[in-house]
mmCIF file of C-alpha atoms and ligand atoms in Angstrom:
data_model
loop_
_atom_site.group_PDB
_atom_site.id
_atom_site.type_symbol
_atom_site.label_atom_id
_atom_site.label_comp_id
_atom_site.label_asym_id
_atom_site.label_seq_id
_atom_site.Cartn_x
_atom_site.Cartn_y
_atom_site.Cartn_z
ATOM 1 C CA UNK A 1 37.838 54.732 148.634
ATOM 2 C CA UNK A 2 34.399 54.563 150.539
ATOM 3 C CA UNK A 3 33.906 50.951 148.317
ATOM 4 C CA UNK A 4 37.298 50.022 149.098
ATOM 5 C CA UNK A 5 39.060 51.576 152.133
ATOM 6 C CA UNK A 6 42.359 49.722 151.717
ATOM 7 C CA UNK A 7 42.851 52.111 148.571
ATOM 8 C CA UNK A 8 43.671 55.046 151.247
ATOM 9 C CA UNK A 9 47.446 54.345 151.025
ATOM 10 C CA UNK A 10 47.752 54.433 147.040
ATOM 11 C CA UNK A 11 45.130 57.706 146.912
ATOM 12 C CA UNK A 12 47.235 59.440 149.011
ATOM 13 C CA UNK A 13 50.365 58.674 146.811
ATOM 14 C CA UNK A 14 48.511 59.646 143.821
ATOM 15 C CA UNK A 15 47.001 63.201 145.185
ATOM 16 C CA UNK A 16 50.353 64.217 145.831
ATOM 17 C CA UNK A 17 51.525 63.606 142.760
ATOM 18 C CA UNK A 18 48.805 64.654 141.221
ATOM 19 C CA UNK A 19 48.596 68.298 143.604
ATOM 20 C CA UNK A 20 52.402 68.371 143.279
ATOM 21 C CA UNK A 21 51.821 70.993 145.543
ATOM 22 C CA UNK A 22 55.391 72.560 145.835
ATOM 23 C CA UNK A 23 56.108 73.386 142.831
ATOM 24 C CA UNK A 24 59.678 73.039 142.230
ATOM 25 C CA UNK A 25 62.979 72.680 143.786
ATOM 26 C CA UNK A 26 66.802 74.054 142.389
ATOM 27 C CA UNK A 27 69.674 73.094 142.962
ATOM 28 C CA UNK A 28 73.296 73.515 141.796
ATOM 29 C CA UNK A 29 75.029 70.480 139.603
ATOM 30 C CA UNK A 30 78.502 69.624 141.418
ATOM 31 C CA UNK A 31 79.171 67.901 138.568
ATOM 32 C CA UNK A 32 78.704 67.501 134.690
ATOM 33 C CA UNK A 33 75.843 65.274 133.446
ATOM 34 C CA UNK A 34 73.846 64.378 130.812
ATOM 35 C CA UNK A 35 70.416 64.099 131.012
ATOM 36 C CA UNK A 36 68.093 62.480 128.168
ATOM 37 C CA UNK A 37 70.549 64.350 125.695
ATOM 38 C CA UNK A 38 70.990 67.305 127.558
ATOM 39 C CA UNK A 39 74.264 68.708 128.882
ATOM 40 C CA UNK A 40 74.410 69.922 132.232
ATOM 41 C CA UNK A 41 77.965 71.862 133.539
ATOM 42 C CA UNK A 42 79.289 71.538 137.005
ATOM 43 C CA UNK A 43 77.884 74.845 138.242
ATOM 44 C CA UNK A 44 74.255 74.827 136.189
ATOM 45 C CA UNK A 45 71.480 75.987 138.461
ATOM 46 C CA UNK A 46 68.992 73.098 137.730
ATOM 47 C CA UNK A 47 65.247 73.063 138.371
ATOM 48 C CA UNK A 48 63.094 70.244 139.174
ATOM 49 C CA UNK A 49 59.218 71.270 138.141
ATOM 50 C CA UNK A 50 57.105 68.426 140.082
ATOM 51 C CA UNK A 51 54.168 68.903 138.222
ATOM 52 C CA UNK A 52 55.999 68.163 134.948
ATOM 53 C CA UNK A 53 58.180 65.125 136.417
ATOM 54 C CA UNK A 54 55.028 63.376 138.015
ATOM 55 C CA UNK A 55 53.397 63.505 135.020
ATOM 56 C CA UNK A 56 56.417 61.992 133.298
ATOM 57 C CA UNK A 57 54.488 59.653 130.540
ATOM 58 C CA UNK A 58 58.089 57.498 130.286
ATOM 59 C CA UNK A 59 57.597 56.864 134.206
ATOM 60 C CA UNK A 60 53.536 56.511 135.038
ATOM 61 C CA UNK A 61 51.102 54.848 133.187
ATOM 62 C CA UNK A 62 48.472 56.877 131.656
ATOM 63 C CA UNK A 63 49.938 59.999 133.565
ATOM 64 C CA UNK A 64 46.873 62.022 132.617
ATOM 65 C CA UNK A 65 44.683 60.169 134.924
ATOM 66 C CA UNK A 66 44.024 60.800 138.386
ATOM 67 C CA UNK A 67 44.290 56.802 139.586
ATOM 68 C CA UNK A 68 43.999 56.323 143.326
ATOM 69 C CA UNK A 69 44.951 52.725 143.192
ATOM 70 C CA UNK A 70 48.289 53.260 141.130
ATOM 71 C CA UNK A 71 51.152 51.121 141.651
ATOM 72 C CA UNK A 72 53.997 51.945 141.753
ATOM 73 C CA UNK A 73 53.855 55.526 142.050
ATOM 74 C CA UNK A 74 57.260 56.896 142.085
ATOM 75 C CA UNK A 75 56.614 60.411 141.984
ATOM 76 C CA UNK A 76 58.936 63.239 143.042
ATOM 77 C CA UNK A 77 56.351 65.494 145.187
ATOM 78 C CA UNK A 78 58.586 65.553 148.340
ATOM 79 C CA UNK A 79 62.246 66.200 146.094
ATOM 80 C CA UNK A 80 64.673 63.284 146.046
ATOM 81 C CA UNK A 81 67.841 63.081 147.345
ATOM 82 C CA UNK A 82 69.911 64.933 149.785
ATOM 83 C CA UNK A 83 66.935 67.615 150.660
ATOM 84 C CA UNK A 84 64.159 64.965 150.302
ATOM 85 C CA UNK A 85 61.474 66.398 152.357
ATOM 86 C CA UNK A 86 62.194 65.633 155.777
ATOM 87 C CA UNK A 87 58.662 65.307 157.446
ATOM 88 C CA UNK A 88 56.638 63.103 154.125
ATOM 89 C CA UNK A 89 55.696 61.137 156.741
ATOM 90 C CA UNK A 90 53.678 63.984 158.708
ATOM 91 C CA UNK A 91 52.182 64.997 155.541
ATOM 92 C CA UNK A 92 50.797 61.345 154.823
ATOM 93 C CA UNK A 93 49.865 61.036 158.060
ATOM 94 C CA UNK A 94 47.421 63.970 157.907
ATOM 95 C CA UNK A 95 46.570 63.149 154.964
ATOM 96 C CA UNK A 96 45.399 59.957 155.717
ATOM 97 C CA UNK A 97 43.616 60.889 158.932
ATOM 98 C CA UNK A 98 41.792 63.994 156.949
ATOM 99 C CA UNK A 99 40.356 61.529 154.049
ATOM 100 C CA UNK A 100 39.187 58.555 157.205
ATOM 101 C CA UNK A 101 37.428 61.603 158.915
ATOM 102 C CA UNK A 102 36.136 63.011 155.849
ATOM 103 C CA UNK A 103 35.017 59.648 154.440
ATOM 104 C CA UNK A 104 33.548 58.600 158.113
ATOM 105 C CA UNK A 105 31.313 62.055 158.472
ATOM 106 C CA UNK A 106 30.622 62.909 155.081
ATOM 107 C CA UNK A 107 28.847 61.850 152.033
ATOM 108 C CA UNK A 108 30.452 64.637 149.894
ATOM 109 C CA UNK A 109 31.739 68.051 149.073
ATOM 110 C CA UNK A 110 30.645 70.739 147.158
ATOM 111 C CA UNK A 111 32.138 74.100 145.571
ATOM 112 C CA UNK A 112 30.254 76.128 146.831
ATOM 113 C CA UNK A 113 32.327 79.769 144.926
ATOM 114 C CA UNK A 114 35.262 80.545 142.777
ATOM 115 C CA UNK A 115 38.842 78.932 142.799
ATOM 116 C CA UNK A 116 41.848 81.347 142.993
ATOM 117 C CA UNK A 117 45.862 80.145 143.141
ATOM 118 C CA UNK A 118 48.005 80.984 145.476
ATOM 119 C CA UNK A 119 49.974 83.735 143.558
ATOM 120 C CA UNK A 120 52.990 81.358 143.568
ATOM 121 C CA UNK A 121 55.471 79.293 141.300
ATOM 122 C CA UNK A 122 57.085 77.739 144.566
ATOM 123 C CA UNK A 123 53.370 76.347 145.794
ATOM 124 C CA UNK A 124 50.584 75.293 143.987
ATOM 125 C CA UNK A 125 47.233 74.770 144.987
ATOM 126 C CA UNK A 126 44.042 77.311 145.881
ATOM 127 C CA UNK A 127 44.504 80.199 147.875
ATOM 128 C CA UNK A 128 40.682 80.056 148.212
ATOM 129 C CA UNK A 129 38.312 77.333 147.450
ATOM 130 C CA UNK A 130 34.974 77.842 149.035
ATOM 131 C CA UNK A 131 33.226 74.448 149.804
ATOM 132 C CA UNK A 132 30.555 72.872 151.392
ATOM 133 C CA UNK A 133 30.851 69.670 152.917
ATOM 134 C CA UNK A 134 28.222 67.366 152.884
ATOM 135 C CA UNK A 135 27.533 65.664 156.540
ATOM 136 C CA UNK A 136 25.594 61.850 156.603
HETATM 137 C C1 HEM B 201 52.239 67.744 151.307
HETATM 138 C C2 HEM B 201 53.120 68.317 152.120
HETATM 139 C C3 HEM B 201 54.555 68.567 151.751
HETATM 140 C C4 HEM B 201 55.144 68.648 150.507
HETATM 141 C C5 HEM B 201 54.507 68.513 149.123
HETATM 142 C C6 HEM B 201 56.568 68.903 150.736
HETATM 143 C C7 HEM B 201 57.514 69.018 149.723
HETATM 144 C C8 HEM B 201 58.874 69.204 149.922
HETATM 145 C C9 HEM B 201 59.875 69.229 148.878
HETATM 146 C C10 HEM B 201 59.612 69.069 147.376
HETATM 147 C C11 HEM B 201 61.079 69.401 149.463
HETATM 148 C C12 HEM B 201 62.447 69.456 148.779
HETATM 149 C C13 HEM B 201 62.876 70.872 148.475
HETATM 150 C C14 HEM B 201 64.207 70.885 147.741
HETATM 151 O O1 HEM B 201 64.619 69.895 147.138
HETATM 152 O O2 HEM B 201 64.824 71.936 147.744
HETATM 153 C C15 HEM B 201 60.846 69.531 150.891
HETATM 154 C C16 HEM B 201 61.824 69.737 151.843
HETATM 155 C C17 HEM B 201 61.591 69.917 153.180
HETATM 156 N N1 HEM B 201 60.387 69.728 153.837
HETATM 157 FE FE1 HEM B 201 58.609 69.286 152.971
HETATM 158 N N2 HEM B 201 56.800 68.983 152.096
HETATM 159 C C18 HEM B 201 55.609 68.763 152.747
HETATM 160 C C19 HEM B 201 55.395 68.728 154.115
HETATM 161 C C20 HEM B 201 56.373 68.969 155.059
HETATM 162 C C21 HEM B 201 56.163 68.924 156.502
HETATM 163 C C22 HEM B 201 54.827 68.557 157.169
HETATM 164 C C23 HEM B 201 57.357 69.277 157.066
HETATM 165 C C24 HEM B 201 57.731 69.427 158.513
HETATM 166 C C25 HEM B 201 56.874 69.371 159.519
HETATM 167 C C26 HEM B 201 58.306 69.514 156.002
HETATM 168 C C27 HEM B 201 59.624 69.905 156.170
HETATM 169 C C28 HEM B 201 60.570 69.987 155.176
HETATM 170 C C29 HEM B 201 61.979 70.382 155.385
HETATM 171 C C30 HEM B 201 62.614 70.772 156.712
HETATM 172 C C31 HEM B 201 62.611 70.317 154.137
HETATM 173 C C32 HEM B 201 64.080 70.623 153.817
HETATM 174 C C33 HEM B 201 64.888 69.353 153.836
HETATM 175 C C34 HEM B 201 66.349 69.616 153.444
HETATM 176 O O3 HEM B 201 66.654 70.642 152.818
HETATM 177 O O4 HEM B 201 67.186 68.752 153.746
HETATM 178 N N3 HEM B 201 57.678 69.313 154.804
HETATM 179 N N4 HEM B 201 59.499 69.392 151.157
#
């Protein structure tokens, strides 16, 4: 990103669906479907795991790999559909003005202790991640 600034866009895109920071969503079928070979009733409870789905290998390239200038990036880390996360746009927005400050004032960041996960299968991500962040 610092050699090429007009990758900030696509990295974005690609940490959240790499993070897939909210873990899953459920819902409730209203009607029958079938789903690469599997049934679903009217009435299933159905869960959506992010994490799994944006690392679908029949949807991204090389899904393994963290690629900040991949296009297209369809992944599902705000939902889809009728409860498609209402305020995406906020959370790019932040996002994008976090990595222009951090890229303007720093020259990099270091873990500085441990990692622990939020105790969580709704959110993923650290609980605690001490760092240290480099100024110029
Ligand atoms: C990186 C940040 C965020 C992520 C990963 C995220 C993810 C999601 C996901 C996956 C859903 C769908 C849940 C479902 O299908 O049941 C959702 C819904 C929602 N999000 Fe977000 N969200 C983020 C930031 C925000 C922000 C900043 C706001 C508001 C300021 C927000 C407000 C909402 C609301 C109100 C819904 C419910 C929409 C509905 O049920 O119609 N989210 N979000």
């Amino acid at each position: 990103m610092r050699e090429d600034p007009a990758l900030l866009s696509t990295a974005v895109e690609e940490v959240l669906r790499w993070a897939s920071s909210a873990a899953h969503s459920m819902g409730t079928a209203t009607r029958p479907v079938e789903i690469r070979g599997r049934r679903i009733a009217e009435g299933d409870r159905v869960v959506l795991w992010a994490p799994s789905a944006n690392r679908d290998e029949a949807v991204f390239d090389d899904s393994d790999t963290f690629d900040i200038a991949r296009t297209p990036n369809r992944h599902l880390a705000f939902g889809s559909g009728k409860h498609l996360c209402i305020d995406g746009t906020l959370a790019r927005a932040q996002m994008r003005i976090l990595y222009t400050e951090l890229l303007d004032t720093a020259t990099g960041i270091e873990q500085t202790g441990p990692a622990h996960a939020v105790p969580s299968i709704a959110v993923r991500g650290p609980e605690t991640l001490p760092i240290r962040i480099v100024l110029r």
